[in-house]
Amino acid sequence: MSHETPRSLEKDGFRALLSADAGRVVLRSRRGTEMAASFPEIVAGAVQLPDTTAFDGELVVWDAAGRLAFERLQDRLARRGAGAARAAQEWPTHFVAFDVLRLSGTDTTGWPYRRRRAALESVFAARALIAPWALCPSTTDPDTVREWLTWTSVGIEGVLFKRLDDAYRPSGRGWQKYKVRETTEAIVGAVTGSLTAPRGLLLGRYDDNGRLQYTGRTTTLTRTTSATVAGQLVPARHGHPWTG
C-alpha cells in the first residue's frame, strides 16, 4: 500500500462538481446549490468534454495581474441571464479540475486516486482542453511543494493532499489541507459584541505619524478564544482615536 501523497495547489475559489451528460450541464456547489446559471462560460465550455463525464474541482477568477480575485467570483453568484453573460466577458471564470468522477459513462469513484489522476490528465491531453478548463498541478516531490508554498503573492493559500490509493469519498473529507500562515502584530482597537464576550476584534496599527489606523478584523471568535481574549481587554485610558 502506497503512502505517497500527491499535493495540489489550494486556490481561493468555490469548490464545485460539474457533470456533462447529453448536452445537459449541472454545476453544483459542495452543498448542492445549482450554480450553472451564474457561470454561462463554464456551461458553454462543456462542449469540449467527453459526453457523460463529471469533474470535481474549483471555480476561480484571475485578475489582470494573475492574482486570484475571490471578490469577483463572489459577485458572479448573484448574476443571472444578461448580467451573468456580461460578467462572463468582464471577469471570466475557470474550472480548475483536480479529480474525475465519471469518464465517458464509466464511474471512476472506486478507482485509486493515482488512476483517476492519470485519467484526468489524459482527458486534458487528448481533448486539448482550453479555457474555461484548467488542470490543477499535482506532484509527489517535496521540493516542488515547498516552491508552491512561496506563491502566496498570487493568492495561493496552501496545498491540498491525499493518499494515492484512496477511492473518491463524496461524503467525506478525502483531501487534507495545509495552509500557509503568516503572523504579524496588531493592536485591538475595538470589538464587536462586548468587552466581556467579544465576537470579533477590530485591529489597528500605528502609521508614520503615530496615529492608530484601522487595518482589518478577525473572523467570528470561538467561545474559547472569546473568553481568553476578554481577560486581556481594557478600555482606552485617554479617549479613543477612532470616532464615529
Short mmCIF file of C-alpha atoms in Angstrom, two decimals:
data_model
loop_
_atom_site.label_atom_id
_atom_site.label_comp_id
_atom_site.label_asym_id
_atom_site.label_seq_id
_atom_site.Cartn_x
_atom_site.Cartn_y
_atom_site.Cartn_z
CA MET A 1 0.00 0.00 0.00
CA SER A 2 1.48 3.32 -1.06
CA HIS A 3 1.95 6.08 1.49
CA GLU A 4 2.83 8.74 -1.06
CA THR A 5 0.55 11.75 -1.01
CA PRO A 6 0.15 13.91 -4.10
CA ARG A 7 -0.17 17.62 -3.37
CA SER A 8 -2.33 20.04 -5.34
CA LEU A 9 -2.40 23.80 -5.15
CA GLU A 10 -5.06 25.35 -2.92
CA LYS A 11 -6.84 28.09 -4.84
CA ASP A 12 -9.04 30.81 -3.44
CA GLY A 13 -12.32 29.85 -5.14
CA PHE A 14 -15.53 27.85 -4.89
CA ARG A 15 -15.45 24.05 -4.69
CA ALA A 16 -17.72 22.72 -7.45
CA LEU A 17 -18.92 19.48 -9.02
CA LEU A 18 -19.58 19.50 -12.75
CA SER A 19 -21.45 16.94 -14.82
CA ALA A 20 -21.91 17.00 -18.60
CA ASP A 21 -24.45 14.49 -19.92
CA ALA A 22 -26.06 14.59 -23.39
CA GLY A 23 -25.72 18.35 -23.61
CA ARG A 24 -27.07 18.97 -20.09
CA VAL A 25 -24.58 20.62 -17.76
CA VAL A 26 -25.00 20.54 -13.99
CA LEU A 27 -22.73 22.73 -11.85
CA ARG A 28 -23.23 22.42 -8.11
CA SER A 29 -21.52 23.73 -5.02
CA ARG A 30 -20.26 21.40 -2.30
CA ARG A 31 -23.60 21.92 -0.50
CA GLY A 32 -25.62 21.09 -3.61
CA THR A 33 -26.54 24.62 -4.73
CA GLU A 34 -27.05 24.81 -8.51
CA MET A 35 -24.70 27.44 -9.98
CA ALA A 36 -24.82 26.90 -13.75
CA ALA A 37 -26.96 29.99 -14.41
CA SER A 38 -24.28 32.21 -12.86
CA PHE A 39 -21.44 30.82 -14.96
CA PRO A 40 -22.55 30.54 -18.61
CA GLU A 41 -18.95 30.33 -19.83
CA ILE A 42 -18.50 27.06 -17.90
CA VAL A 43 -21.70 25.65 -19.39
CA ALA A 44 -20.65 26.69 -22.91
CA GLY A 45 -17.18 25.21 -22.40
CA ALA A 46 -18.62 21.78 -21.59
CA VAL A 47 -18.81 21.02 -25.33
CA GLN A 48 -15.07 20.33 -25.10
CA LEU A 49 -15.60 17.44 -22.66
CA PRO A 50 -16.37 13.79 -23.45
CA ASP A 51 -20.07 13.05 -23.01
CA THR A 52 -21.23 11.65 -19.66
CA THR A 53 -18.23 13.00 -17.78
CA ALA A 54 -18.03 14.55 -14.29
CA PHE A 55 -15.26 16.57 -12.63
CA ASP A 56 -14.56 17.69 -9.10
CA GLY A 57 -12.72 20.99 -8.90
CA GLU A 58 -12.76 24.66 -8.06
CA LEU A 59 -14.16 27.76 -9.72
CA VAL A 60 -11.68 30.64 -9.76
CA VAL A 61 -11.31 34.10 -11.27
CA TRP A 62 -7.91 35.58 -12.12
CA ASP A 63 -7.43 39.34 -12.37
CA ALA A 64 -5.28 41.15 -14.95
CA ALA A 65 -2.20 40.74 -12.75
CA GLY A 66 -2.66 36.98 -12.50
CA ARG A 67 -3.86 37.04 -8.90
CA LEU A 68 -6.89 35.13 -7.72
CA ALA A 69 -9.79 37.57 -7.35
CA PHE A 70 -12.17 35.92 -4.90
CA GLU A 71 -14.35 39.04 -4.54
CA ARG A 72 -15.04 38.95 -8.30
CA LEU A 73 -16.06 35.33 -8.02
CA GLN A 74 -18.45 36.11 -5.16
CA ASP A 75 -20.05 38.84 -7.24
CA ARG A 76 -20.74 36.34 -10.01
CA LEU A 77 -23.05 34.21 -7.85
CA ALA A 78 -25.76 36.85 -7.72
CA ARG A 79 -25.92 37.33 -11.51
CA ARG A 80 -28.26 35.60 -13.94
CA GLY A 81 -29.21 35.98 -17.59
CA ALA A 82 -27.78 39.02 -19.36
CA GLY A 83 -25.98 40.12 -16.18
CA ALA A 84 -24.19 36.78 -15.94
CA ALA A 85 -23.26 36.94 -19.63
CA ARG A 86 -21.74 40.42 -19.21
CA ALA A 87 -19.82 39.31 -16.12
CA ALA A 88 -18.51 36.28 -18.00
CA GLN A 89 -16.98 38.64 -20.55
CA GLU A 90 -15.50 41.00 -17.97
CA TRP A 91 -14.42 38.51 -15.30
CA PRO A 92 -14.36 35.02 -16.87
CA THR A 93 -14.35 32.06 -14.53
CA HIS A 94 -12.16 28.98 -14.91
CA PHE A 95 -12.90 25.49 -13.65
CA VAL A 96 -9.71 24.06 -12.15
CA ALA A 97 -10.19 20.28 -12.19
CA PHE A 98 -8.44 18.07 -9.65
CA ASP A 99 -10.49 14.86 -9.86
CA VAL A 100 -12.64 12.90 -12.31
CA LEU A 101 -15.73 11.09 -11.03
CA ARG A 102 -17.13 9.79 -14.31
CA LEU A 103 -15.43 9.42 -17.67
CA SER A 104 -17.40 8.74 -20.86
CA GLY A 105 -20.07 6.98 -18.77
CA THR A 106 -17.66 4.98 -16.60
CA ASP A 107 -17.91 5.52 -12.84
CA THR A 108 -14.35 6.21 -11.66
CA THR A 109 -15.05 6.94 -7.99
CA GLY A 110 -13.87 3.48 -6.89
CA TRP A 111 -10.53 3.81 -8.67
CA PRO A 112 -7.46 4.73 -6.60
CA TYR A 113 -6.53 8.38 -6.92
CA ARG A 114 -3.37 7.67 -8.94
CA ARG A 115 -5.55 6.06 -11.64
CA ARG A 116 -8.13 8.85 -11.54
CA ARG A 117 -5.38 11.46 -11.82
CA ALA A 118 -3.88 9.68 -14.84
CA ALA A 119 -7.35 9.56 -16.45
CA LEU A 120 -7.89 13.27 -15.74
CA GLU A 121 -4.56 14.18 -17.31
CA SER A 122 -5.37 12.02 -20.35
CA VAL A 123 -8.66 13.89 -20.89
CA PHE A 124 -6.87 17.24 -20.88
CA ALA A 125 -4.18 15.96 -23.25
CA ALA A 126 -6.43 14.05 -25.66
CA ARG A 127 -9.04 16.79 -25.87
CA ALA A 128 -6.50 19.65 -25.77
CA LEU A 129 -8.80 21.40 -23.32
CA ILE A 130 -8.60 25.18 -23.19
CA ALA A 131 -10.39 27.87 -21.15
CA PRO A 132 -12.53 27.66 -19.14
CA TRP A 133 -10.81 24.40 -18.20
CA ALA A 134 -7.58 24.24 -16.21
CA LEU A 135 -5.79 21.22 -14.78
CA CYS A 136 -4.73 21.62 -11.17
CA PRO A 137 -0.98 20.98 -10.77
CA SER A 138 -0.11 17.87 -8.78
CA THR A 139 3.17 16.43 -7.51
CA THR A 140 4.70 13.98 -5.05
CA ASP A 141 8.00 15.91 -4.97
CA PRO A 142 8.54 17.74 -1.64
CA ASP A 143 10.79 20.40 -3.22
CA THR A 144 8.04 21.34 -5.68
CA VAL A 145 5.58 21.65 -2.81
CA ARG A 146 7.96 23.97 -0.94
CA GLU A 147 8.16 26.17 -4.03
CA TRP A 148 4.37 26.29 -4.33
CA LEU A 149 4.13 27.43 -0.73
CA THR A 150 6.03 30.61 -1.68
CA TRP A 151 3.32 31.64 -4.16
CA THR A 152 1.11 33.43 -1.64
CA SER A 153 1.54 36.71 -3.55
CA VAL A 154 -0.74 35.45 -6.33
CA GLY A 155 -3.43 34.28 -3.93
CA ILE A 156 -2.39 30.66 -3.35
CA GLU A 157 -3.10 29.96 0.30
CA GLY A 158 -1.64 26.47 0.61
CA VAL A 159 -1.79 22.93 -0.75
CA LEU A 160 -4.23 20.02 -0.62
CA PHE A 161 -3.06 16.44 -0.34
CA LYS A 162 -4.42 12.90 -0.25
CA ARG A 163 -3.23 9.29 -0.49
CA LEU A 164 -2.57 7.88 -3.96
CA ASP A 165 -4.52 4.71 -3.18
CA ASP A 166 -7.67 6.44 -1.89
CA ALA A 167 -11.01 5.97 -3.63
CA TYR A 168 -13.25 9.02 -4.06
CA ARG A 169 -15.36 9.66 -0.96
CA PRO A 170 -18.23 12.05 -1.81
CA SER A 171 -19.49 12.34 1.78
CA GLY A 172 -16.10 12.53 3.48
CA ARG A 173 -13.09 14.82 3.54
CA GLY A 174 -10.72 12.85 1.36
CA TRP A 175 -8.44 15.84 0.87
CA GLN A 176 -6.36 17.30 3.68
CA LYS A 177 -5.30 20.94 3.65
CA TYR A 178 -2.04 22.64 4.57
CA LYS A 179 -2.35 26.41 4.73
CA VAL A 180 0.44 28.95 4.67
CA ARG A 181 0.11 31.10 7.76
CA GLU A 182 1.72 34.50 8.15
CA THR A 183 1.83 36.19 11.55
CA THR A 184 2.14 39.83 12.45
CA GLU A 185 1.37 42.12 15.38
CA ALA A 186 -1.63 44.42 15.66
CA ILE A 187 -3.50 46.36 18.34
CA VAL A 188 -7.07 45.52 19.29
CA GLY A 189 -8.72 48.88 18.78
CA ALA A 190 -12.33 47.77 19.20
CA VAL A 191 -14.56 44.71 19.42
CA THR A 192 -17.91 43.56 18.17
CA GLY A 193 -20.07 42.17 20.95
CA SER A 194 -18.85 43.31 24.35
CA LEU A 195 -15.59 43.52 26.29
CA THR A 196 -16.69 40.58 28.42
CA ALA A 197 -17.77 38.45 25.44
CA PRO A 198 -16.18 39.76 22.23
CA ARG A 199 -17.47 38.24 18.99
CA GLY A 200 -14.80 39.78 16.75
CA LEU A 201 -11.74 42.03 17.02
CA LEU A 202 -11.13 45.22 15.01
CA LEU A 203 -7.40 45.60 14.57
CA GLY A 204 -5.16 48.62 14.04
CA ARG A 205 -1.55 49.66 13.55
CA TYR A 206 0.23 52.97 14.07
CA ASP A 207 1.13 54.93 10.94
CA ASP A 208 4.26 57.08 10.50
CA ASN A 209 2.52 59.99 12.27
CA GLY A 210 1.72 57.95 15.35
CA ARG A 211 -1.99 57.58 14.56
CA LEU A 212 -3.72 54.27 15.14
CA GLN A 213 -5.19 53.27 11.77
CA TYR A 214 -7.76 50.53 11.25
CA THR A 215 -6.26 47.64 9.25
CA GLY A 216 -8.79 44.80 9.40
CA ARG A 217 -10.86 42.49 11.54
CA THR A 218 -10.89 38.88 12.66
CA THR A 219 -13.42 36.23 11.80
CA THR A 220 -16.00 35.38 14.47
CA LEU A 221 -14.22 34.16 17.59
CA THR A 222 -14.88 30.75 19.08
CA ARG A 223 -16.22 30.70 22.65
CA THR A 224 -12.87 29.55 24.00
CA THR A 225 -10.94 32.25 22.14
CA SER A 226 -13.50 34.89 23.13
CA ALA A 227 -13.14 34.00 26.81
CA THR A 228 -9.33 34.09 26.55
CA VAL A 229 -9.25 37.44 24.77
CA ALA A 230 -11.82 39.01 27.11
CA GLY A 231 -9.39 38.63 30.00
CA GLN A 232 -6.82 40.76 28.13
CA LEU A 233 -9.09 43.66 27.09
CA VAL A 234 -9.22 47.01 28.85
CA PRO A 235 -10.95 50.25 27.78
CA ALA A 236 -8.79 53.00 26.24
CA ARG A 237 -7.48 55.19 29.05
CA HIS A 238 -7.31 58.62 27.44
CA GLY A 239 -10.03 58.62 24.84
CA HIS A 240 -10.07 56.62 21.63
CA PRO A 241 -8.53 57.72 18.29
CA TRP A 242 -11.35 56.06 16.35
CA THR A 243 -14.61 58.01 16.35
CA GLY A 244 -17.95 57.65 14.60
#
